[in-house]
Amino acid sequence: MLSPADLELLMTLMSTGGISGFEDAVRGLIRSHAAPLGMLSEDWMGNLRLHIPGEGPRVLLTAHMDTVGILVTRIQDDGLLMVRPVGAVDPSLLPGRRVRIPGDWGTVSGTILSPGMREDGRPWEILRVDTGARSAAEALAAGLRPLSPAFLDGPAARLAGTRISGPAVDDRLSCLALLRFAREVAEGRTSPSFDLWCIWTVQNEVGLRGAEAVAATLPTDYVFPIAVSAAHSGIQAATDLGPLVPGEGPFLRVVDAGGVASPDLVAWAERAAAAAQVPLHRGTSNGESESKPFQARGAHGLPINLPVRYMHSGIEEADLRDHEALMTILRQLRAHPPWRP
Amino acid sequence: MIDPADLNLLTELVMTPGVSGFEAPIRARIRRELPAGTVARADAAGNLLTVWGPATGGPCMLLVAHMDELGLVTTQVEATGWVRFRKMGTIDDRTLLGRRVRVWCDDGPRDGCILAQPASPVAERVVAPSRLMMIDVGAGSAAASGVRRLQPVTFVKEIAVLNGRRLVGRGIDDRFGCLLLLQLARQFATTPPAFPVTLAWSTQEEIGFGGARLLANTGRWDAVIAVDVFAAADGFGASGPLARVRLGAGPVARLVDHGAIASPRLARWVFERAAAAGVALQVAPTGGETDGKVLQTAATHMVALSIPIRYLHSQAEMVDLADLAQLAQLLAELTRVTPPFP
């Protein structure tokens, strides 16, 4: 299981605001942990690229730093803030939630309010953020500006057993997985039998923008996007996605809206999981993964996901046993790599 | 008219499984049909490519037809033995009920059918969305089903020739295109083209052009011709701007669709060659998209050439064999004469 230090890091990662396009704080946090592990660079989009050179094919692991969230679009005369979604946010989950808005002179807290949900499917027109400002002048004086991100607040917490909950399990749990894997490779006595790049990407939730930029500039042999995906929530009926339950193991995202994973890697991962005796499933998703832009350029790609409950709600739930199983499977990249039959 | 042996081959291509993303069987089948000694290469996306004519010199052309077909993948096996699935490609849910299917398990195919409620003379039934539908493989439990998650499912197909001239069945989209490219390969084996021509059978077209995306990112051509279907609107439910395209009235230049507008210079040249070859070419806008869309953005002139097809994406896709023969003739002409550009 996670060391106390890594558990603390995970909690910090989950509590750090960083909606798409506003990843500064989380990038700084990851940079400080990744810098000692290899050659670290930041590209023009803001992706963090950690290179641990090795002899062999180029292998990328990706995880995205950004989360879905909301953005201040306008300050009303009465001081209330109008907002719009960034990424797929379910507006019905927002009223009553606390937000943190980085202002010119520090963080301003606010509450999302809604004078009754509209039935016409346009709830964003009535959602407002109340920061206590009673006029536009007061809001401006408090340092609030249009186009500030509003981070959904909420405590990161350990739940019963091995479950965790927090505002950004998607995809900070995977950010940690990359840090752990890079650390293990960097601390290995021999150089890896592959050219490892760990990429923490930006702007995933608004259309894989960060991953597109990496794929366009870094020729890649194998890519393993590490992410989370909607799990059976316990209150939702089973659908065509199949019920995947946190704690029962990670899953290979064989099919999603962006395409189909490389069959050779699916076979490899299933062999690897069986050899290491960890649970591993096959699943699907209605979204697109960061595999798509790389596969479109000739890479073999396999997205590996952890099942997460209450996706994109700001309070997501995952199981650390799945995270450990994922780490075990990633270690098989070194022990039994897919390019060595 | 189409050669009887080729009609047989088309039927066999239609019957060979190749659900989007799971194209291995159809890829192997197409490879086997290539003329002896052909060097064919499969890329990371599973596209099958053959290159003909001189290695350099003159404009180079790509002809592409997609080998993948509509189908399903299993997503979950219930305790009852029933199997949930998701659609691979655009399929009308109404065409699914009661349909016979085949699940391609690790140890071979298993037959099944999609659940349907008994018919009722009184109740009008609303078709449930496909995410609530299930496949019955005749097993009473998950273990007995032998089915795992994420296995491809094909439709059990019937194919027939109506009135001696119209072919009807599921999956004619785009296996007719695959056949036309095979015919070209045969022609090139004896008479190579005067300029470099690549024939590509692409993958994952029905779920977002995954194969064509890789082609667009890794290859360079001066002209791309996508050979794919064109929804005819002279059948049931026809109306609007599509109504002009009729079965049996010749192949179609797909000049405008939801994804792309054909490159004017290439289209003009295609019309000139069609006139020279005595092929009547229909023209119309349509919905949908082809591989040509993603390939056009890779710095190539593009036009999509089609034959009219009725009842597209249903179990009764219908084409006219005369249109097919005419398109074969046009493609032969387009690769016989060197294009005048770049």
XYZ file of C-alpha atoms in Angstrom:
683
model
C 0.000 0.000 0.000
C 0.959 3.648 -0.221
C 3.703 4.907 2.074
C 2.568 7.609 4.502
C 4.535 10.169 2.476
C 2.871 9.123 -0.781
C -0.547 9.115 0.845
C 0.065 12.649 2.019
C 1.263 13.613 -1.460
C -1.890 12.138 -2.969
C -4.066 14.126 -0.585
C -2.184 17.308 -1.512
C -2.454 16.525 -5.226
C -6.210 15.994 -4.899
C -6.708 19.217 -2.961
C -4.731 21.393 -5.372
C -6.926 23.354 -7.759
C -6.163 23.011 -11.450
C -8.918 23.141 -14.029
C -8.028 22.821 -17.708
C -5.771 25.657 -18.759
C -5.048 26.645 -15.157
C -2.717 23.857 -14.072
C 0.050 26.016 -12.565
C -0.239 24.933 -8.949
C -0.444 21.218 -9.615
C 2.338 21.436 -12.204
C 4.565 23.114 -9.629
C 3.828 20.381 -7.127
C 4.567 17.568 -9.592
C 7.659 19.342 -10.877
C 9.184 19.486 -7.415
C 8.760 15.718 -7.035
C 9.722 14.755 -10.592
C 12.766 16.997 -11.065
C 15.225 14.726 -9.209
C 14.141 11.666 -11.212
C 15.410 12.517 -14.696
C 15.481 15.206 -17.330
C 12.419 17.328 -16.739
C 11.093 19.862 -19.217
C 7.935 21.833 -19.745
C 6.648 22.304 -23.278
C 4.867 25.287 -24.757
C 1.451 23.927 -23.811
C 2.469 23.399 -20.207
C 2.860 19.618 -20.333
C 5.552 18.292 -18.010
C 7.850 15.787 -19.713
C 10.151 13.634 -17.612
C 12.721 11.696 -19.625
C 14.597 8.746 -18.152
C 16.760 7.573 -21.060
C 17.236 3.918 -21.814
C 18.142 1.596 -24.657
C 15.090 0.314 -26.478
C 11.704 1.433 -27.691
C 10.240 4.716 -26.519
C 7.555 4.167 -23.901
C 5.251 6.934 -22.726
C 3.089 6.971 -19.649
C 0.648 9.849 -19.518
C -1.643 11.230 -16.835
C -3.452 14.517 -16.987
C -2.995 17.249 -14.416
C -6.156 19.205 -15.174
C -9.634 18.670 -13.811
C -13.051 19.716 -14.975
C -14.394 22.772 -13.212
C -15.934 26.153 -13.695
C -14.701 29.506 -14.919
C -15.914 32.971 -13.921
C -17.317 34.653 -17.013
C -18.799 37.855 -15.657
C -19.179 39.900 -12.519
C -22.749 41.105 -12.166
C -23.730 44.509 -10.818
C -25.019 42.809 -7.675
C -21.612 41.204 -7.071
C -22.656 37.664 -8.012
C -20.425 35.815 -10.495
C -21.665 34.127 -13.630
C -19.801 30.949 -14.541
C -19.418 28.455 -17.367
C -18.251 24.846 -17.350
C -14.768 23.741 -18.337
C -15.003 20.118 -19.419
C -17.975 17.876 -18.742
C -19.441 19.113 -15.465
C -22.876 18.062 -14.290
C -24.476 21.353 -13.211
C -27.087 19.627 -11.084
C -24.323 18.650 -8.642
C -23.092 22.193 -8.113
C -25.603 24.179 -6.029
C -24.404 24.447 -2.461
C -20.791 23.618 -3.304
C -17.941 25.740 -2.012
C -15.448 27.116 -4.532
C -12.019 28.724 -4.243
C -11.212 31.491 -6.686
C -7.638 32.727 -7.037
C -7.953 36.499 -6.853
C -5.372 39.223 -7.260
C -4.674 39.326 -3.525
C -5.222 35.723 -2.545
C -7.921 33.116 -2.616
C -11.542 34.180 -2.404
C -14.119 31.641 -1.263
C -17.609 31.452 -2.624
C -20.721 29.325 -2.685
C -22.532 28.149 -5.779
C -26.179 29.026 -5.637
C -29.100 28.459 -7.886
C -32.564 29.916 -7.427
C -34.192 26.646 -8.457
C -33.065 24.350 -11.231
C -34.388 25.054 -14.683
C -36.020 22.289 -16.612
C -34.943 23.506 -20.018
C -31.443 22.107 -19.970
C -29.761 25.499 -19.658
C -28.829 25.587 -15.976
C -25.612 27.508 -16.591
C -27.658 30.616 -17.241
C -28.862 30.696 -13.662
C -25.961 29.277 -11.637
C -24.112 32.010 -9.737
C -21.235 32.158 -7.309
C -21.780 34.215 -4.174
C -18.504 35.478 -2.729
C -20.139 37.862 -0.299
C -19.453 40.860 -2.541
C -22.504 43.121 -2.652
C -21.588 44.942 -5.852
C -19.313 44.638 -8.832
C -17.067 47.250 -7.239
C -16.754 45.183 -4.068
C -16.004 42.050 -6.093
C -13.285 43.838 -8.044
C -11.895 45.285 -4.828
C -11.676 41.739 -3.465
C -9.401 40.894 -6.402
C -11.952 38.939 -8.438
C -11.620 39.086 -12.210
C -13.525 37.576 -15.114
C -11.867 34.428 -16.505
C -10.644 33.334 -13.114
C -10.984 29.613 -12.514
C -13.228 28.525 -9.664
C -11.956 25.347 -8.046
C -14.505 23.026 -6.499
C -13.535 22.771 -2.868
C -13.844 19.698 -0.737
C -11.647 17.766 1.628
C -9.574 14.920 0.297
C -10.184 12.055 2.656
C -9.579 8.414 3.375
C -12.814 6.496 3.556
C -13.432 3.104 5.130
C -11.034 0.355 4.145
C -8.874 1.246 1.165
C -11.180 3.787 -0.439
C -10.265 7.423 -0.917
C -12.386 10.401 -1.811
C -11.557 13.872 -3.013
C -12.179 16.654 -5.462
C -9.695 15.498 -8.115
C -9.189 11.752 -8.029
C -9.513 12.229 -11.814
C -6.611 12.240 -12.669
C -4.322 13.045 -9.747
C -4.316 9.430 -8.611
C -2.708 8.643 -11.977
C -0.312 11.589 -11.609
C 0.923 9.859 -8.469
C 1.198 6.523 -10.295
C 3.555 8.120 -12.824
C 5.653 9.686 -10.083
C 5.939 6.350 -8.299
C 6.849 4.480 -11.470
C 9.432 7.094 -12.479
C 10.921 6.918 -9.006
C 11.244 3.130 -9.187
C 12.884 3.306 -12.612
C 15.181 6.153 -11.555
C 16.240 4.274 -8.447
C 16.840 1.041 -10.376
C 20.462 -0.032 -10.476
C 20.484 -0.576 -14.232
C 19.172 1.751 -16.865
C 15.782 0.678 -18.179
C 15.487 -1.465 -21.283
C 13.333 1.260 -22.817
C 13.356 5.003 -23.291
C 10.896 6.164 -20.658
C 8.938 9.389 -20.820
C 6.443 10.212 -18.092
C 4.146 12.973 -19.307
C 1.845 14.970 -17.080
C -0.501 16.586 -19.562
C -2.666 19.707 -19.581
C -6.141 20.376 -20.999
C -7.243 16.766 -21.248
C -10.786 17.580 -20.167
C -11.319 20.040 -22.997
C -10.344 17.657 -25.788
C -6.934 16.051 -25.208
C -5.204 19.313 -26.150
C -2.037 18.650 -24.178
C -1.666 15.058 -25.363
C -2.184 16.158 -28.979
C 0.782 18.509 -28.638
C 2.998 15.767 -27.214
C 1.940 13.256 -29.865
C 2.707 15.776 -32.592
C 6.259 16.354 -31.372
C 7.478 13.167 -29.680
C 7.612 10.057 -31.894
C 6.449 7.212 -29.700
C 6.499 3.415 -29.863
C 4.244 2.564 -26.939
C 1.855 4.763 -24.985
C 0.020 3.877 -21.797
C -2.387 6.632 -20.770
C -3.194 6.160 -17.101
C -6.575 7.530 -16.131
C -9.804 6.879 -14.301
C -13.220 6.121 -15.669
C -16.790 6.022 -14.464
C -17.477 3.008 -12.286
C -20.696 1.401 -11.309
C -21.784 3.837 -8.632
C -24.081 1.550 -6.739
C -27.057 3.779 -7.446
C -26.901 3.583 -11.205
C -28.243 0.630 -13.134
C -25.813 -1.436 -15.158
C -25.483 -0.162 -18.686
C -23.641 -1.098 -21.796
C -20.464 0.164 -20.166
C -20.556 -2.766 -17.791
C -20.416 -2.434 -14.028
C -16.836 -1.899 -12.906
C -16.436 -1.673 -9.174
C -13.684 0.214 -7.309
C -11.484 -2.282 -5.487
C -11.979 -5.101 -7.959
C -9.015 -4.072 -10.088
C -8.001 -1.715 -12.878
C -9.282 -2.212 -16.365
C -8.022 -2.002 -19.892
C -10.016 0.530 -21.831
C -10.240 -1.662 -24.922
C -12.890 0.411 -26.688
C -13.884 4.019 -26.277
C -15.266 6.851 -28.352
C -11.801 7.519 -29.722
C -11.018 4.050 -31.022
C -9.722 0.659 -30.008
C -6.614 -0.190 -27.982
C -3.772 -2.071 -29.675
C -4.535 -5.800 -29.497
C -0.903 -6.762 -28.818
C -0.838 -4.589 -25.696
C -4.196 -5.889 -24.475
C -2.818 -9.416 -24.717
C 0.429 -8.354 -23.011
C -1.351 -6.651 -20.095
C -3.590 -9.645 -19.492
C -0.580 -11.969 -19.491
C 1.269 -9.598 -17.181
C -1.612 -9.330 -14.732
C -2.076 -13.090 -14.683
C 1.638 -13.625 -14.080
C 1.644 -11.097 -11.242
C -1.670 -12.408 -9.912
C -3.438 -9.060 -9.810
C -7.015 -8.489 -10.963
C -7.451 -6.831 -14.340
C -10.595 -6.379 -16.401
C -11.594 -5.180 -19.819
C -13.837 -2.175 -20.085
C -15.076 0.636 -22.263
C -15.787 4.307 -21.922
C -17.820 6.892 -23.759
C -15.005 9.412 -23.664
C -11.726 9.568 -25.561
C -8.344 8.700 -24.094
C -4.892 10.194 -24.634
C -4.050 7.077 -26.615
C -5.892 8.407 -29.638
C -3.445 11.092 -30.868
C -0.501 8.719 -30.402
C -2.157 5.758 -32.119
C -3.041 8.081 -34.991
C 0.718 8.531 -35.449
C 1.654 4.885 -35.363
C 2.197 4.178 -31.670
C 0.814 1.101 -30.008
C -1.534 2.346 -27.306
C -3.295 0.931 -24.289
C -5.218 3.116 -21.856
C -5.319 1.618 -18.371
C -8.055 2.986 -16.138
C -9.119 2.732 -12.536
C -12.840 2.624 -11.814
C -13.966 5.769 -10.034
C -17.367 6.584 -8.608
C -19.115 9.943 -9.056
C -16.882 11.028 -11.945
C -16.593 14.772 -12.531
C -18.672 15.555 -9.462
C -15.816 17.154 -7.553
C -16.086 14.429 -4.919
C -14.793 11.294 -6.577
C -14.169 7.933 -4.972
C -11.545 5.329 -5.825
C -9.890 2.345 -4.198
C -6.170 2.258 -3.428
C -6.053 -1.496 -4.053
C -6.687 -0.737 -7.720
C -3.831 1.757 -7.650
C -1.491 -0.902 -6.252
C -2.632 -3.417 -8.865
C -1.895 -0.814 -11.529
C 1.618 -0.309 -10.140
C 2.188 -4.063 -10.261
C 1.145 -4.198 -13.903
C 3.358 -1.213 -14.777
C 6.321 -2.969 -13.139
C 5.811 -5.796 -15.629
C 6.945 -3.305 -18.288
C 10.423 -3.805 -16.868
C 10.197 -7.494 -16.009
C 8.366 -8.753 -19.113
C 8.116 -5.960 -21.691
C 5.553 -6.309 -24.473
C 8.166 -5.930 -27.211
C 10.031 -9.015 -25.992
C 7.783 -11.977 -26.812
C -21.480 -6.713 -65.534
C -19.495 -8.045 -62.634
C -17.629 -11.286 -63.141
C -19.386 -14.191 -61.312
C -16.134 -15.116 -59.581
C -15.838 -11.579 -58.274
C -19.437 -11.629 -57.108
C -18.555 -14.776 -55.175
C -15.494 -13.060 -53.764
C -17.570 -10.046 -52.716
C -19.971 -12.362 -50.926
C -17.066 -14.013 -49.136
C -15.621 -10.633 -48.147
C -19.006 -9.597 -46.762
C -19.199 -12.829 -44.770
C -15.716 -12.421 -43.250
C -15.767 -10.842 -39.777
C -14.082 -7.490 -39.278
C -15.779 -5.374 -36.626
C -14.119 -1.947 -36.292
C -10.955 -2.356 -34.232
C -11.080 -6.138 -34.601
C -10.223 -6.480 -38.274
C -7.721 -9.354 -38.180
C -9.927 -11.914 -40.041
C -10.875 -9.614 -42.911
C -7.312 -8.304 -43.169
C -6.023 -11.863 -43.555
C -8.722 -12.609 -46.123
C -7.876 -9.557 -48.242
C -4.173 -10.331 -47.999
C -4.877 -13.844 -49.276
C -6.731 -12.461 -52.297
C -3.822 -10.274 -53.398
C -1.977 -11.479 -56.514
C 0.862 -13.906 -55.792
C 4.094 -12.116 -54.920
C 2.412 -8.888 -53.799
C 4.271 -7.153 -51.001
C 1.644 -6.017 -48.511
C 2.321 -4.305 -45.220
C 0.062 -3.856 -42.204
C 0.753 -0.755 -40.109
C 0.234 -0.149 -36.394
C -3.446 0.656 -36.914
C -3.967 -2.528 -38.920
C -4.296 -0.800 -42.288
C -3.167 -3.055 -45.138
C -1.071 -1.269 -47.774
C 0.310 -2.255 -51.157
C 2.372 0.035 -53.375
C 2.387 -0.195 -57.180
C 4.082 1.447 -60.119
C 7.364 3.341 -60.095
C 8.856 4.129 -56.704
C 9.206 7.796 -57.586
C 8.240 10.126 -60.360
C 4.907 11.660 -61.141
C 2.163 12.400 -58.695
C 1.373 9.658 -56.226
C -2.127 8.503 -55.566
C -3.814 6.692 -52.686
C -6.969 4.678 -53.118
C -8.550 3.698 -49.838
C -11.494 1.488 -48.894
C -12.282 0.532 -45.329
C -12.209 -3.106 -44.358
C -14.013 -2.722 -41.039
C -17.710 -3.335 -40.673
C -20.443 -2.389 -38.246
C -20.783 -4.719 -35.296
C -20.937 -4.892 -31.532
C -18.589 -5.618 -28.655
C -19.549 -7.391 -25.468
C -19.324 -5.242 -22.361
C -20.695 -7.365 -19.562
C -21.940 -10.877 -18.934
C -24.873 -10.950 -16.540
C -25.417 -13.731 -13.985
C -28.290 -14.902 -16.197
C -25.833 -15.617 -19.000
C -27.174 -12.741 -21.043
C -24.547 -10.481 -22.547
C -24.594 -6.696 -22.680
C -22.932 -4.943 -25.565
C -22.136 -1.634 -27.140
C -22.411 -0.659 -30.756
C -19.349 -0.205 -32.917
C -20.461 2.389 -35.418
C -23.744 4.031 -36.247
C -26.481 1.426 -36.003
C -30.204 2.103 -35.704
C -31.366 0.405 -32.498
C -34.496 -0.803 -34.266
C -32.421 -3.009 -36.537
C -31.012 -4.867 -33.527
C -34.042 -6.499 -31.941
C -34.190 -10.245 -32.478
C -31.145 -10.154 -34.722
C -28.954 -13.249 -34.975
C -25.378 -12.545 -33.948
C -22.071 -14.337 -33.483
C -19.770 -13.643 -30.533
C -16.094 -14.202 -31.346
C -14.850 -15.821 -28.136
C -11.271 -16.831 -27.380
C -12.055 -20.439 -28.288
C -14.083 -19.672 -31.392
C -17.432 -18.232 -32.388
C -20.619 -18.640 -30.372
C -23.986 -18.036 -31.902
C -26.557 -15.915 -30.189
C -29.436 -13.572 -30.724
C -30.426 -10.190 -29.410
C -33.369 -10.389 -27.040
C -36.747 -9.313 -28.344
C -40.087 -9.159 -26.588
C -42.870 -11.353 -27.929
C -45.023 -9.573 -30.462
C -48.353 -8.324 -29.261
C -51.420 -7.556 -31.345
C -52.496 -4.809 -28.964
C -49.509 -3.105 -27.379
C -47.407 -0.705 -29.396
C -43.861 -1.207 -28.282
C -41.213 1.438 -27.957
C -37.744 0.209 -28.894
C -35.463 0.327 -25.860
C -32.026 1.867 -26.388
C -29.290 -0.604 -27.243
C -27.558 -0.095 -23.911
C -30.477 -1.918 -22.318
C -30.496 -4.742 -24.870
C -28.765 -8.068 -24.352
C -27.535 -11.063 -26.314
C -28.769 -14.559 -25.502
C -26.102 -17.163 -26.282
C -28.216 -19.987 -24.926
C -26.394 -20.154 -21.607
C -28.054 -20.070 -18.200
C -25.138 -18.512 -16.369
C -22.186 -16.241 -16.939
C -19.737 -19.143 -16.693
C -21.677 -21.297 -19.163
C -21.791 -18.468 -21.684
C -18.055 -18.682 -22.345
C -18.197 -14.992 -23.222
C -15.802 -12.367 -21.869
C -15.912 -8.605 -21.945
C -14.792 -6.777 -25.057
C -15.153 -9.538 -27.570
C -16.302 -8.578 -31.047
C -19.772 -9.544 -32.184
C -20.788 -9.811 -35.824
C -24.229 -9.984 -37.310
C -25.183 -13.241 -38.962
C -25.545 -12.141 -42.538
C -27.611 -13.170 -45.489
C -26.781 -12.001 -48.946
C -28.832 -12.357 -52.100
C -28.985 -11.092 -55.650
C -32.419 -9.663 -56.452
C -33.737 -9.779 -59.979
C -30.314 -10.692 -61.307
C -28.851 -7.256 -60.669
C -29.220 -5.975 -57.143
C -27.146 -7.250 -54.280
C -28.725 -7.049 -50.834
C -27.238 -7.812 -47.429
C -25.462 -6.371 -44.415
C -21.903 -5.180 -44.720
C -21.766 -4.323 -48.407
C -20.478 -1.038 -46.947
C -17.477 -1.054 -47.617
C -16.604 -4.560 -48.737
C -17.550 -3.630 -52.279
C -14.786 -1.003 -52.034
C -12.407 -3.678 -50.763
C -13.267 -5.774 -53.823
C -12.687 -2.885 -56.215
C -9.223 -2.319 -54.751
C -8.445 -6.029 -55.059
C -9.447 -5.849 -58.725
C -7.044 -2.937 -59.164
C -4.263 -4.927 -57.490
C -4.833 -7.745 -59.946
C -4.700 -5.300 -62.826
C -1.501 -3.697 -61.475
C 0.169 -7.107 -61.111
C 0.071 -7.498 -64.873
C 0.079 -3.841 -65.933
C 1.694 -1.581 -63.333
C 0.453 1.998 -63.259
C 2.672 4.681 -64.829
C 2.786 6.615 -61.564
C 3.063 5.530 -57.891
C -0.255 4.208 -56.602
C -0.921 2.981 -53.076
C -3.905 0.748 -52.384
C -4.955 0.802 -48.739
C -7.599 -1.169 -46.910
C -8.211 0.910 -43.796
C -9.470 0.143 -40.300
C -11.801 1.720 -37.737
C -13.577 3.885 -40.284
C -16.984 3.270 -38.742
C -15.845 4.441 -35.302
C -13.966 7.585 -36.259
C -11.453 6.957 -39.082
C -8.726 5.590 -36.792
C -6.929 3.835 -39.644
C -7.136 6.776 -42.034
C -5.788 9.076 -39.327
C -2.589 7.054 -39.191
C -2.367 7.044 -42.998
C -2.816 10.814 -43.013
C -0.092 11.281 -40.415
C 2.463 8.907 -41.917
C 2.023 9.055 -45.694
C 2.155 11.700 -48.366
C 0.074 11.544 -51.526
C -0.894 14.105 -54.120
C -4.329 12.643 -54.662
C -6.548 10.505 -52.468
C -9.600 8.634 -53.676
C -11.818 7.204 -50.953
C -14.017 4.406 -52.243
C -17.041 4.182 -49.997
C -20.829 4.090 -50.071
C -23.318 6.825 -50.874
C -26.775 6.656 -49.313
C -29.217 6.562 -52.206
C -32.470 8.243 -51.557
C -34.640 6.584 -54.143
C -35.773 3.991 -51.666
C -37.936 4.098 -48.574
C -37.761 7.358 -46.617
C -36.233 9.294 -49.493
C -36.580 13.034 -49.608
C -34.735 16.271 -49.985
C -31.462 16.941 -51.737
C -30.464 13.275 -51.789
C -33.333 12.264 -54.028
C -31.378 12.656 -57.238
C -29.057 9.721 -56.688
C -30.630 6.538 -57.979
C -29.569 2.919 -57.972
C -28.526 1.722 -61.413
C -27.853 5.223 -62.731
C -24.085 4.942 -62.291
C -21.444 5.605 -59.648
C -21.502 8.785 -57.578
C -18.917 11.479 -57.015
C -19.402 12.354 -53.385
C -18.589 16.007 -53.716
C -20.026 17.344 -50.463
C -20.776 15.485 -47.241
C -20.865 16.366 -43.543
C -17.116 15.956 -43.247
C -15.536 17.293 -46.394
C -15.851 18.991 -49.722
C -14.039 17.261 -52.557
C -10.973 19.019 -53.914
C -12.134 20.880 -57.050
C -9.105 20.179 -59.258
C -9.135 16.468 -58.590
C -12.907 16.325 -58.999
C -12.690 18.081 -62.360
C -10.081 15.608 -63.548
C -12.230 12.694 -62.355
C -15.161 14.022 -64.392
C -12.954 14.342 -67.471
C -11.742 10.764 -67.121
C -15.276 9.501 -66.481
C -16.445 11.153 -69.693
C -13.494 9.670 -71.581
C -14.298 6.202 -70.235
C -17.988 6.564 -70.983
C -18.986 6.294 -67.331
C -22.050 8.280 -66.296
C -21.251 9.844 -62.953
C -23.966 11.014 -60.580
C -23.274 13.989 -58.317
C -24.934 14.932 -55.056
C -24.343 16.079 -51.497
C -24.912 13.632 -48.688
C -24.588 13.154 -44.948
C -21.939 11.188 -43.139
C -18.206 11.228 -43.627
C -15.502 9.102 -45.233
C -11.811 8.379 -44.687
C -11.289 11.086 -47.301
C -12.032 13.737 -44.705
C -9.019 13.042 -42.513
C -6.803 12.310 -45.513
C -7.669 15.578 -47.223
C -6.175 17.559 -44.350
C -2.855 15.773 -44.920
C -2.028 18.074 -47.826
C -3.698 15.988 -50.495
C -6.378 16.543 -53.059
C -9.289 14.257 -52.235
C -12.417 12.977 -53.816
C -14.701 10.195 -52.604
C -16.185 7.896 -55.215
C -19.145 5.702 -54.444
C -21.957 3.636 -55.695
C -25.475 4.391 -54.520
C -26.634 2.188 -51.677
C -30.107 1.848 -50.229
C -30.975 1.108 -46.609
C -27.462 2.001 -45.483
C -26.219 0.450 -42.210
C -29.201 -1.904 -42.058
C -29.307 -5.646 -42.648
C -30.589 -4.948 -46.142
C -27.996 -2.701 -47.722
C -28.669 -2.779 -51.448
C -26.501 -1.888 -54.425
C -26.854 -2.283 -58.166
C -24.236 -4.534 -59.752
C -24.140 -2.367 -62.896
C -23.077 0.617 -60.771
C -20.360 -1.524 -59.262
C -19.032 -2.539 -62.689
C -19.090 1.096 -63.821
C -17.125 2.261 -60.800
C -14.560 -0.495 -61.442
C -14.203 0.820 -64.964
C -13.767 4.382 -63.714
C -11.118 3.428 -61.161
C -9.206 1.540 -63.862
C -9.306 4.672 -66.001
C -8.135 6.904 -63.132
C -5.072 4.751 -62.558
C -4.334 4.285 -66.256
C -3.859 7.984 -66.984
C -1.358 9.992 -64.969
C -3.085 12.832 -63.099
C -1.962 16.276 -64.336
C -0.837 17.505 -60.924
C 0.817 18.593 -58.699
